[in-house]
Short mmCIF file of C-alpha atoms and ligand atoms in Angstrom, two decimals:
data_model
loop_
_atom_site.label_atom_id
_atom_site.label_comp_id
_atom_site.label_asym_id
_atom_site.label_seq_id
_atom_site.Cartn_x
_atom_site.Cartn_y
_atom_site.Cartn_z
CA MET H 1 93.08 -27.43 -67.13
CA THR H 2 90.56 -29.15 -68.70
CA ALA H 3 90.09 -33.00 -67.72
CA LEU H 4 90.98 -34.15 -71.43
CA LEU H 5 93.96 -31.19 -72.35
CA THR H 6 95.26 -33.38 -69.32
CA SER H 7 94.77 -36.48 -70.45
CA LEU H 8 96.36 -35.81 -73.25
CA THR H 9 99.24 -33.91 -72.15
CA THR H 10 100.03 -36.88 -70.17
CA ARG H 11 99.82 -39.32 -73.22
CA ILE H 12 101.91 -37.47 -75.51
CA ALA H 13 105.07 -36.61 -72.73
CA ARG H 14 104.54 -40.22 -72.51
CA THR H 15 104.14 -42.49 -75.14
CA GLY H 16 105.70 -39.23 -78.25
CA PRO H 17 103.74 -37.12 -79.96
CA ILE H 18 99.85 -37.69 -81.96
CA THR H 19 98.38 -37.44 -85.65
CA LEU H 20 95.72 -34.46 -86.07
CA ALA H 21 93.41 -37.43 -86.33
CA GLU H 22 93.99 -38.81 -83.21
CA PHE H 23 93.67 -35.60 -81.59
CA MET H 24 90.23 -35.21 -82.74
CA THR H 25 89.44 -38.41 -81.63
CA GLU H 26 89.95 -37.11 -78.74
CA CYS H 27 87.90 -34.12 -78.66
CA LEU H 28 85.62 -35.12 -80.62
CA LEU H 29 84.43 -39.09 -79.48
CA HIS H 30 86.72 -39.33 -76.24
CA PRO H 31 84.11 -41.91 -74.33
CA THR H 32 83.24 -39.25 -71.31
CA HIS H 33 85.00 -36.18 -72.85
CA GLY H 34 84.44 -36.11 -76.09
CA TYR H 35 82.97 -32.93 -77.12
CA TYR H 36 80.34 -34.96 -78.94
CA ILE H 37 79.30 -37.06 -76.30
CA THR H 38 78.67 -34.82 -73.58
CA ARG H 39 76.27 -32.34 -75.09
CA ASP H 40 74.05 -31.27 -77.56
CA PRO H 41 76.39 -28.02 -79.93
CA LEU H 42 73.96 -27.17 -82.67
CA GLY H 43 72.35 -24.11 -81.93
CA ALA H 44 72.35 -20.04 -81.70
CA LYS H 45 73.20 -21.19 -77.37
CA GLY H 46 75.53 -23.71 -79.31
CA ASP H 47 78.30 -23.35 -81.06
CA PHE H 48 77.09 -23.46 -84.65
CA THR H 49 73.66 -23.88 -86.43
CA THR H 50 73.50 -26.31 -89.68
CA ALA H 51 71.63 -25.57 -92.68
CA PRO H 52 68.23 -27.79 -91.19
CA GLU H 53 68.38 -25.53 -87.97
CA ILE H 54 68.38 -22.55 -90.40
CA SER H 55 64.64 -22.97 -92.17
CA GLN H 56 62.41 -26.09 -92.55
CA LEU H 57 63.50 -25.24 -96.64
CA PHE H 58 66.53 -27.13 -96.79
CA GLY H 59 65.05 -30.94 -95.32
CA GLU H 60 61.31 -29.77 -97.80
CA LEU H 61 62.73 -30.26 -100.61
CA ILE H 62 65.74 -32.63 -98.85
CA GLY H 63 62.58 -35.36 -98.43
CA LEU H 64 60.99 -34.06 -101.67
CA TRP H 65 64.32 -34.95 -103.15
CA LEU H 66 64.78 -38.66 -101.40
CA ALA H 67 60.63 -39.13 -102.28
CA GLN H 68 61.70 -38.69 -106.42
CA VAL H 69 65.17 -41.10 -105.78
CA TRP H 70 62.79 -44.23 -103.95
CA LEU H 71 60.35 -43.55 -107.45
CA ASP H 72 62.82 -43.89 -109.82
CA GLN H 73 64.06 -46.98 -109.09
CA GLY H 74 61.11 -48.21 -108.92
CA ALA H 75 59.27 -47.55 -105.08
CA PRO H 76 61.31 -50.94 -102.89
CA ALA H 77 60.05 -51.45 -100.61
CA PRO H 78 61.06 -51.94 -97.58
CA PHE H 79 63.98 -49.39 -97.32
CA LEU H 80 66.45 -48.18 -95.33
CA LEU H 81 65.84 -44.48 -94.52
CA ALA H 82 69.22 -43.86 -93.12
CA GLU H 83 70.55 -40.67 -91.79
CA LEU H 84 74.33 -40.07 -90.62
CA GLY H 85 75.13 -38.51 -88.16
CA PRO H 86 71.50 -36.69 -87.52
CA GLY H 87 72.30 -34.60 -85.21
CA ARG H 88 68.99 -32.67 -83.28
CA GLY H 89 67.00 -35.04 -85.25
CA THR H 90 65.48 -32.35 -87.57
CA LEU H 91 66.72 -32.40 -91.33
CA MET H 92 64.24 -36.32 -90.99
CA ALA H 93 61.82 -34.11 -89.23
CA ASP H 94 61.42 -32.18 -92.04
CA VAL H 95 62.07 -35.50 -94.23
CA LEU H 96 59.42 -37.25 -92.65
CA ARG H 97 56.47 -34.46 -92.90
CA ALA H 98 58.06 -33.93 -96.57
CA THR H 99 56.79 -37.26 -97.80
CA GLN H 100 54.26 -38.13 -96.46
CA GLY H 101 52.25 -37.76 -99.34
CA VAL H 102 54.07 -39.98 -100.80
CA PRO H 103 51.97 -43.37 -101.28
CA GLY H 104 53.86 -46.15 -100.01
CA PHE H 105 56.58 -43.93 -99.36
CA HIS H 106 56.76 -44.34 -94.86
CA HIS H 107 55.02 -48.02 -94.85
CA ALA H 108 57.97 -48.89 -96.77
CA ALA H 109 60.19 -47.81 -95.20
CA ARG H 110 63.02 -48.82 -92.37
CA LEU H 111 64.34 -45.79 -90.09
CA HIS H 112 68.12 -46.42 -89.33
CA LEU H 113 70.33 -43.39 -87.46
CA VAL H 114 74.06 -43.29 -87.17
CA GLU H 115 74.52 -41.78 -84.04
CA LEU H 116 77.75 -42.27 -81.23
CA SER H 117 76.61 -39.14 -79.24
CA PRO H 118 74.42 -40.27 -76.78
CA ALA H 119 72.96 -36.53 -76.00
CA LEU H 120 72.62 -36.41 -79.48
CA ARG H 121 70.13 -39.98 -79.44
CA ALA H 122 67.60 -38.71 -77.14
CA LYS H 123 66.73 -35.37 -78.83
CA GLN H 124 66.75 -37.55 -82.03
CA ALA H 125 64.60 -39.60 -80.98
CA ALA H 126 62.36 -36.67 -79.39
CA ALA H 127 62.63 -34.90 -83.16
CA LEU H 128 60.81 -38.94 -84.70
CA PRO H 129 58.10 -39.22 -82.36
CA GLY H 130 55.86 -42.97 -83.49
CA HIS H 131 58.60 -43.49 -85.46
CA ASP H 132 60.22 -46.74 -84.57
CA ILE H 133 63.69 -45.81 -84.12
CA THR H 134 66.92 -47.85 -84.75
CA PHE H 135 70.32 -46.70 -83.38
CA HIS H 136 73.68 -47.95 -85.04
CA ASP H 137 77.47 -46.48 -83.60
CA HIS H 138 78.89 -47.14 -86.83
CA LEU H 139 77.43 -47.41 -90.59
CA ALA H 140 77.95 -51.17 -90.55
CA SER H 141 75.73 -52.90 -88.35
CA LEU H 142 72.88 -52.04 -90.75
CA PRO H 143 70.84 -54.73 -92.03
CA ASP H 144 70.97 -55.66 -96.29
CA GLY H 145 68.12 -53.28 -98.52
CA PRO H 146 67.52 -50.37 -100.95
CA LEU H 147 69.84 -47.33 -99.04
CA PHE H 148 68.29 -44.87 -99.43
CA LEU H 149 71.38 -42.47 -96.84
CA LEU H 150 72.11 -38.67 -96.33
CA ALA H 151 74.34 -37.22 -94.04
CA ASN H 152 74.46 -33.37 -94.30
CA GLU H 153 78.35 -32.28 -92.12
CA PHE H 154 79.23 -35.69 -90.92
CA PHE H 155 81.80 -36.02 -92.76
CA ASP H 156 83.62 -32.24 -91.76
CA ALA H 157 83.20 -34.01 -88.15
CA LEU H 158 85.42 -37.07 -90.07
CA PRO H 159 89.72 -37.17 -88.25
CA ILE H 160 91.64 -36.00 -90.82
CA ARG H 161 95.50 -36.09 -90.86
CA GLN H 162 97.57 -33.48 -92.33
CA PHE H 163 100.69 -33.36 -94.82
CA GLN H 164 103.06 -30.80 -95.96
CA ARG H 165 105.11 -31.77 -99.09
CA GLY H 166 109.15 -31.66 -98.32
CA LYS H 167 111.61 -32.14 -101.35
CA THR H 168 110.86 -36.27 -101.84
CA GLY H 169 108.65 -37.06 -99.71
CA TRP H 170 105.52 -35.43 -96.80
CA HIS H 171 105.90 -34.43 -92.74
CA GLU H 172 102.58 -35.52 -91.27
CA ARG H 173 101.54 -32.50 -88.48
CA MET H 174 101.32 -34.08 -85.27
CA ILE H 175 100.91 -32.64 -81.91
CA GLY H 176 103.73 -33.07 -78.73
CA VAL H 177 103.45 -30.81 -75.25
CA ASP H 178 106.56 -28.23 -75.08
CA ALA H 179 106.06 -26.93 -71.24
CA GLY H 180 102.88 -28.33 -70.16
CA ARG H 181 100.94 -27.11 -73.94
CA LEU H 182 99.71 -28.68 -76.77
CA ILE H 183 102.29 -27.97 -79.93
CA TRP H 184 102.35 -27.86 -83.17
CA GLY H 185 104.90 -29.85 -85.32
CA LEU H 186 105.61 -31.70 -88.00
CA GLY H 187 106.62 -35.38 -88.57
CA PRO H 188 110.08 -36.64 -90.00
CA GLU H 189 109.84 -37.07 -93.95
CA GLY H 190 107.84 -39.98 -95.07
CA ASP H 191 107.06 -41.31 -98.48
CA PHE H 192 102.55 -42.51 -97.52
CA ASP H 193 100.86 -44.90 -100.05
CA LEU H 194 98.21 -42.82 -99.73
CA LEU H 195 99.80 -39.94 -100.99
CA ILE H 196 101.20 -40.57 -103.76
CA GLU H 197 98.61 -39.59 -106.35
CA ARG H 198 99.02 -35.93 -105.09
CA LEU H 199 102.46 -35.87 -105.88
CA ALA H 200 101.28 -34.69 -108.73
CA ASP H 201 99.15 -32.06 -108.22
CA THR H 202 101.33 -29.24 -105.19
CA GLN H 203 104.67 -28.57 -104.36
CA GLU H 204 107.30 -28.55 -101.94
CA GLY H 205 105.25 -26.68 -98.44
CA GLN H 206 101.62 -27.74 -99.35
CA LEU H 207 99.58 -28.89 -97.17
CA VAL H 208 97.14 -31.13 -98.35
CA GLU H 209 94.47 -33.42 -95.49
CA VAL H 210 93.23 -36.92 -95.73
CA ASN H 211 90.57 -38.14 -93.99
CA THR H 212 90.89 -42.09 -93.52
CA PRO H 213 87.58 -43.65 -91.73
CA ALA H 214 86.11 -41.62 -94.95
CA LEU H 215 87.12 -44.14 -97.16
CA PRO H 216 86.21 -46.74 -96.19
CA LEU H 217 82.38 -45.79 -94.90
CA ALA H 218 82.04 -44.24 -99.12
CA ASP H 219 83.10 -48.10 -99.58
CA ASP H 220 80.43 -49.20 -97.85
CA ILE H 221 78.15 -47.06 -98.96
CA GLY H 222 79.06 -47.50 -102.73
CA ARG H 223 78.97 -51.01 -102.52
CA ARG H 224 75.07 -51.35 -100.34
CA ILE H 225 74.16 -48.42 -103.43
CA VAL H 226 75.40 -50.90 -105.37
CA THR H 227 74.37 -54.67 -104.73
CA GLN H 228 71.20 -53.89 -103.33
CA GLY H 229 69.54 -50.40 -105.61
CA GLY H 230 68.93 -47.19 -103.30
CA ALA H 231 70.97 -43.58 -103.14
CA ALA H 232 73.31 -41.25 -100.79
CA LEU H 233 72.78 -37.70 -99.85
CA ILE H 234 76.15 -35.92 -99.04
CA VAL H 235 76.48 -32.82 -98.07
CA ASP H 236 79.28 -31.10 -96.83
CA TYR H 237 81.68 -27.60 -96.93
CA GLY H 238 84.65 -28.12 -99.37
CA ASP H 239 85.31 -29.35 -103.08
CA ALA H 240 86.54 -31.29 -105.08
CA VAL H 241 90.05 -31.86 -103.57
CA SER H 242 91.82 -30.91 -100.40
CA LEU H 243 94.79 -28.61 -100.89
CA GLY H 244 96.22 -25.60 -97.69
CA ASP H 245 94.52 -26.14 -93.99
CA THR H 246 90.88 -26.28 -93.78
CA PHE H 247 91.33 -27.37 -90.18
CA GLN H 248 88.97 -24.99 -87.69
CA ALA H 249 87.96 -25.03 -83.33
CA LEU H 250 84.72 -23.17 -83.31
CA ARG H 251 83.55 -21.46 -79.79
CA ASN H 252 80.34 -20.31 -79.52
CA HIS H 253 80.22 -19.46 -82.83
CA GLN H 254 83.83 -17.71 -82.93
CA PRO H 255 87.26 -20.08 -84.28
CA VAL H 256 88.88 -19.93 -81.67
CA ASP H 257 92.46 -22.03 -81.28
CA PRO H 258 91.94 -25.91 -80.64
CA LEU H 259 94.91 -27.33 -78.71
CA THR H 260 93.56 -24.44 -75.78
CA CYS H 261 90.04 -26.43 -75.70
CA PRO H 262 90.28 -29.51 -76.39
CA GLY H 263 87.12 -31.14 -75.53
CA ALA H 264 84.07 -27.82 -75.75
CA ALA H 265 85.25 -26.92 -79.30
CA ASP H 266 83.71 -27.84 -82.48
CA LEU H 267 86.39 -30.05 -84.47
CA THR H 268 86.21 -30.02 -88.47
CA ALA H 269 88.03 -29.93 -92.04
CA HIS H 270 86.77 -29.16 -95.01
CA VAL H 271 85.93 -32.50 -96.38
CA ALA H 272 87.12 -33.44 -100.81
CA PHE H 273 84.73 -35.25 -102.15
CA ALA H 274 86.15 -36.83 -104.69
CA PRO H 275 88.21 -39.15 -102.79
CA LEU H 276 84.67 -39.69 -102.03
CA ALA H 277 83.12 -40.72 -105.52
CA HIS H 278 86.44 -42.33 -105.96
CA ALA H 279 86.25 -44.62 -102.86
CA ALA H 280 82.35 -45.65 -103.90
CA ALA H 281 83.03 -46.73 -107.08
CA PRO H 282 81.37 -47.97 -109.63
CA ALA H 283 78.45 -46.22 -107.47
CA ARG H 284 78.21 -43.28 -110.42
CA ALA H 285 78.73 -39.98 -108.76
CA SER H 286 77.23 -36.35 -109.20
CA ALA H 287 79.75 -33.75 -109.52
CA PRO H 288 79.64 -31.55 -105.91
CA THR H 289 77.51 -29.77 -106.85
CA PRO H 290 77.00 -25.99 -105.16
CA GLN H 291 74.36 -25.83 -102.44
CA GLY H 292 72.60 -22.27 -103.84
CA GLU H 293 72.30 -24.32 -107.47
CA PHE H 294 70.82 -27.49 -105.90
CA LEU H 295 68.12 -25.75 -103.88
CA GLU H 296 67.29 -23.64 -107.16
CA ARG H 297 67.25 -26.35 -108.74
CA LEU H 298 64.51 -28.65 -106.69
CA GLY H 299 62.07 -25.14 -106.60
CA ILE H 300 63.17 -23.41 -102.77
CA THR H 301 61.77 -19.88 -104.09
CA ALA H 302 58.73 -21.56 -104.56
CA ARG H 303 58.59 -23.30 -101.46
CA ALA H 304 60.35 -20.46 -99.79
CA GLN H 305 57.21 -18.04 -101.54
CA ALA H 306 54.29 -20.00 -100.09
CA LEU H 307 55.68 -20.64 -97.03
CA ALA H 308 55.98 -16.30 -97.11
CA ALA H 309 52.22 -15.98 -98.02
CA ASN H 310 51.79 -16.45 -94.11
CA LEU H 311 54.98 -14.65 -92.20
CA SER H 312 55.04 -10.57 -91.29
CA GLU H 313 57.18 -8.45 -90.07
CA ALA H 314 60.05 -10.46 -88.37
CA ALA H 315 58.63 -13.69 -89.16
CA LEU H 316 58.96 -12.65 -91.92
CA ASP H 317 61.82 -11.19 -92.38
CA SER H 318 64.10 -14.43 -90.54
CA HIS H 319 62.10 -16.60 -93.58
CA ILE H 320 63.84 -14.59 -96.00
CA ALA H 321 66.92 -14.41 -94.16
CA ALA H 322 67.26 -18.07 -93.76
CA HIS H 323 66.53 -18.37 -97.47
CA ARG H 324 69.11 -16.14 -98.58
CA ARG H 325 71.81 -18.01 -95.73
CA LEU H 326 71.15 -21.48 -97.69
CA THR H 327 71.43 -20.33 -101.43
CA HIS H 328 73.59 -17.02 -102.30
CA PRO H 329 76.98 -17.43 -102.99
CA ALA H 330 78.36 -14.94 -99.91
CA GLU H 331 76.17 -17.28 -97.43
CA MET H 332 76.56 -21.20 -97.67
CA GLY H 333 74.76 -21.41 -101.22
CA THR H 334 79.02 -21.50 -103.50
CA LEU H 335 80.65 -23.36 -100.11
CA PHE H 336 78.47 -25.64 -99.49
CA LYS H 337 78.31 -28.46 -102.07
CA VAL H 338 76.39 -32.17 -102.30
CA MET H 339 76.96 -34.81 -103.97
CA SER H 340 74.90 -37.35 -105.10
CA LEU H 341 75.37 -41.29 -104.91
CA THR H 342 73.82 -43.32 -107.68
CA PRO H 343 72.88 -46.92 -108.71
CA PRO H 344 75.64 -47.01 -112.05
CA ASP H 345 72.84 -47.83 -114.43
CA ALA H 346 70.31 -45.42 -112.46
CA PRO H 347 69.42 -41.93 -113.95
CA LEU H 348 71.48 -38.25 -113.15
CA PRO H 349 69.14 -37.85 -109.34
CA PRO H 350 67.63 -34.35 -109.49
CA GLY H 351 68.75 -30.89 -108.86
CA LEU H 352 72.52 -32.08 -109.37
CA ASP H 353 75.51 -31.76 -112.10
CA PRO H 354 76.17 -34.44 -113.60
N1 LIG U 1 73.52 -33.45 -89.18
C1 LIG U 1 72.99 -32.63 -88.56
C2 LIG U 1 75.14 -32.75 -86.89
C3 LIG U 1 76.16 -32.17 -88.23
S1 LIG U 1 76.35 -32.02 -86.20
C4 LIG U 1 72.83 -31.29 -89.00
O1 LIG U 1 73.27 -31.15 -90.00
O2 LIG U 1 71.91 -30.62 -87.73
C5 LIG U 1 77.22 -33.89 -86.66
C6 LIG U 1 76.78 -35.15 -85.82
O3 LIG U 1 77.92 -36.30 -86.44
C7 LIG U 1 76.76 -34.91 -84.81
O4 LIG U 1 75.14 -35.58 -84.99
C8 LIG U 1 77.65 -36.70 -84.13
O5 LIG U 1 76.95 -35.68 -83.40
C9 LIG U 1 77.76 -36.96 -85.17
N2 LIG U 1 79.13 -37.63 -84.92
C10 LIG U 1 80.18 -37.40 -85.13
N3 LIG U 1 81.00 -38.33 -85.81
C11 LIG U 1 80.40 -39.07 -85.78
C12 LIG U 1 81.58 -41.27 -85.45
N4 LIG U 1 82.81 -40.89 -85.13
N5 LIG U 1 80.40 -41.52 -85.95
C13 LIG U 1 78.81 -41.40 -85.49
N6 LIG U 1 78.37 -39.92 -85.60
C14 LIG U 1 79.00 -39.06 -85.55
#
């Protein structure tokens, strides 16, 4: 039995069942046994792969997107170039390489990375040599200033709560203990303020998810962008609203039972974009736009062809496969959505649906 499983079963036996959000927080961020705290989970040898790890095409286009939005707002200097959960630092490295030729951009950029994992902070620093990085545990400690912020597969890693619709109210999905094993259960039926709006679009027996930490975070991002300028680009799998159980655990790129290996699997849930947009108001939110369409509009095919000209054989095959993986509807193209937040009076950024 892992140390975290022992600590969770002991805690639940002593003080009662815990919410899914409490379980996820322990599994992902426990100070000594947490999944993200102890390892670099990304890549072929890890548990999952992300868009920037698939191809440089992704980060390069996002870099040019950022530069365009920065220019559209009058090229404010200095500005905060920030990222939530930068993983291995690959996205930011590609962004910085792609923007090297944009006059004034690097000179004005102040790099701020929000990352809790010491293991990943080390990778990020190594991926960004020669750059002056300020690390933060939370967005709240970023200084004031125009904020240009990226978040790829960050919100899906935040802890969610799950609720099943009852006759008049909701039962929260809880995790308890039976014979030394973790088990699922349902809490007593009750009213929950955070679900009032979901009574209209759900029926008895249906399950909804609430990403509670995402809402104050989106509120903070929106407030900063509205008062000081800037933009945020949020990329994740999900849809406008949550419906159904999307909680999943991945280990070695395979789904596993999340209750049997706490701290050893990546835990995520789909992101509901409409509540983020709502929390970020009065910042202007784009529609959650399919990643494939977003990247096509930014010119991924032309860039892929230019890179392909210098490749052959296996390298060319894997380049073509990576382009397809990022954009094709059967791969990441439709499941993943991109949403921007900008000041209410700024133009809609390139590539996004209004
Ligand atoms: N954006 C990267 C990595 C995605 S994995 C990429 O696309 O490759 C999720 C990232 O968010 C990791 O860097 C993880 O350590 C970080 N993270 C997860 N929960 C966090 C939290 N609550 N606060 C700060 N960082 C967090």
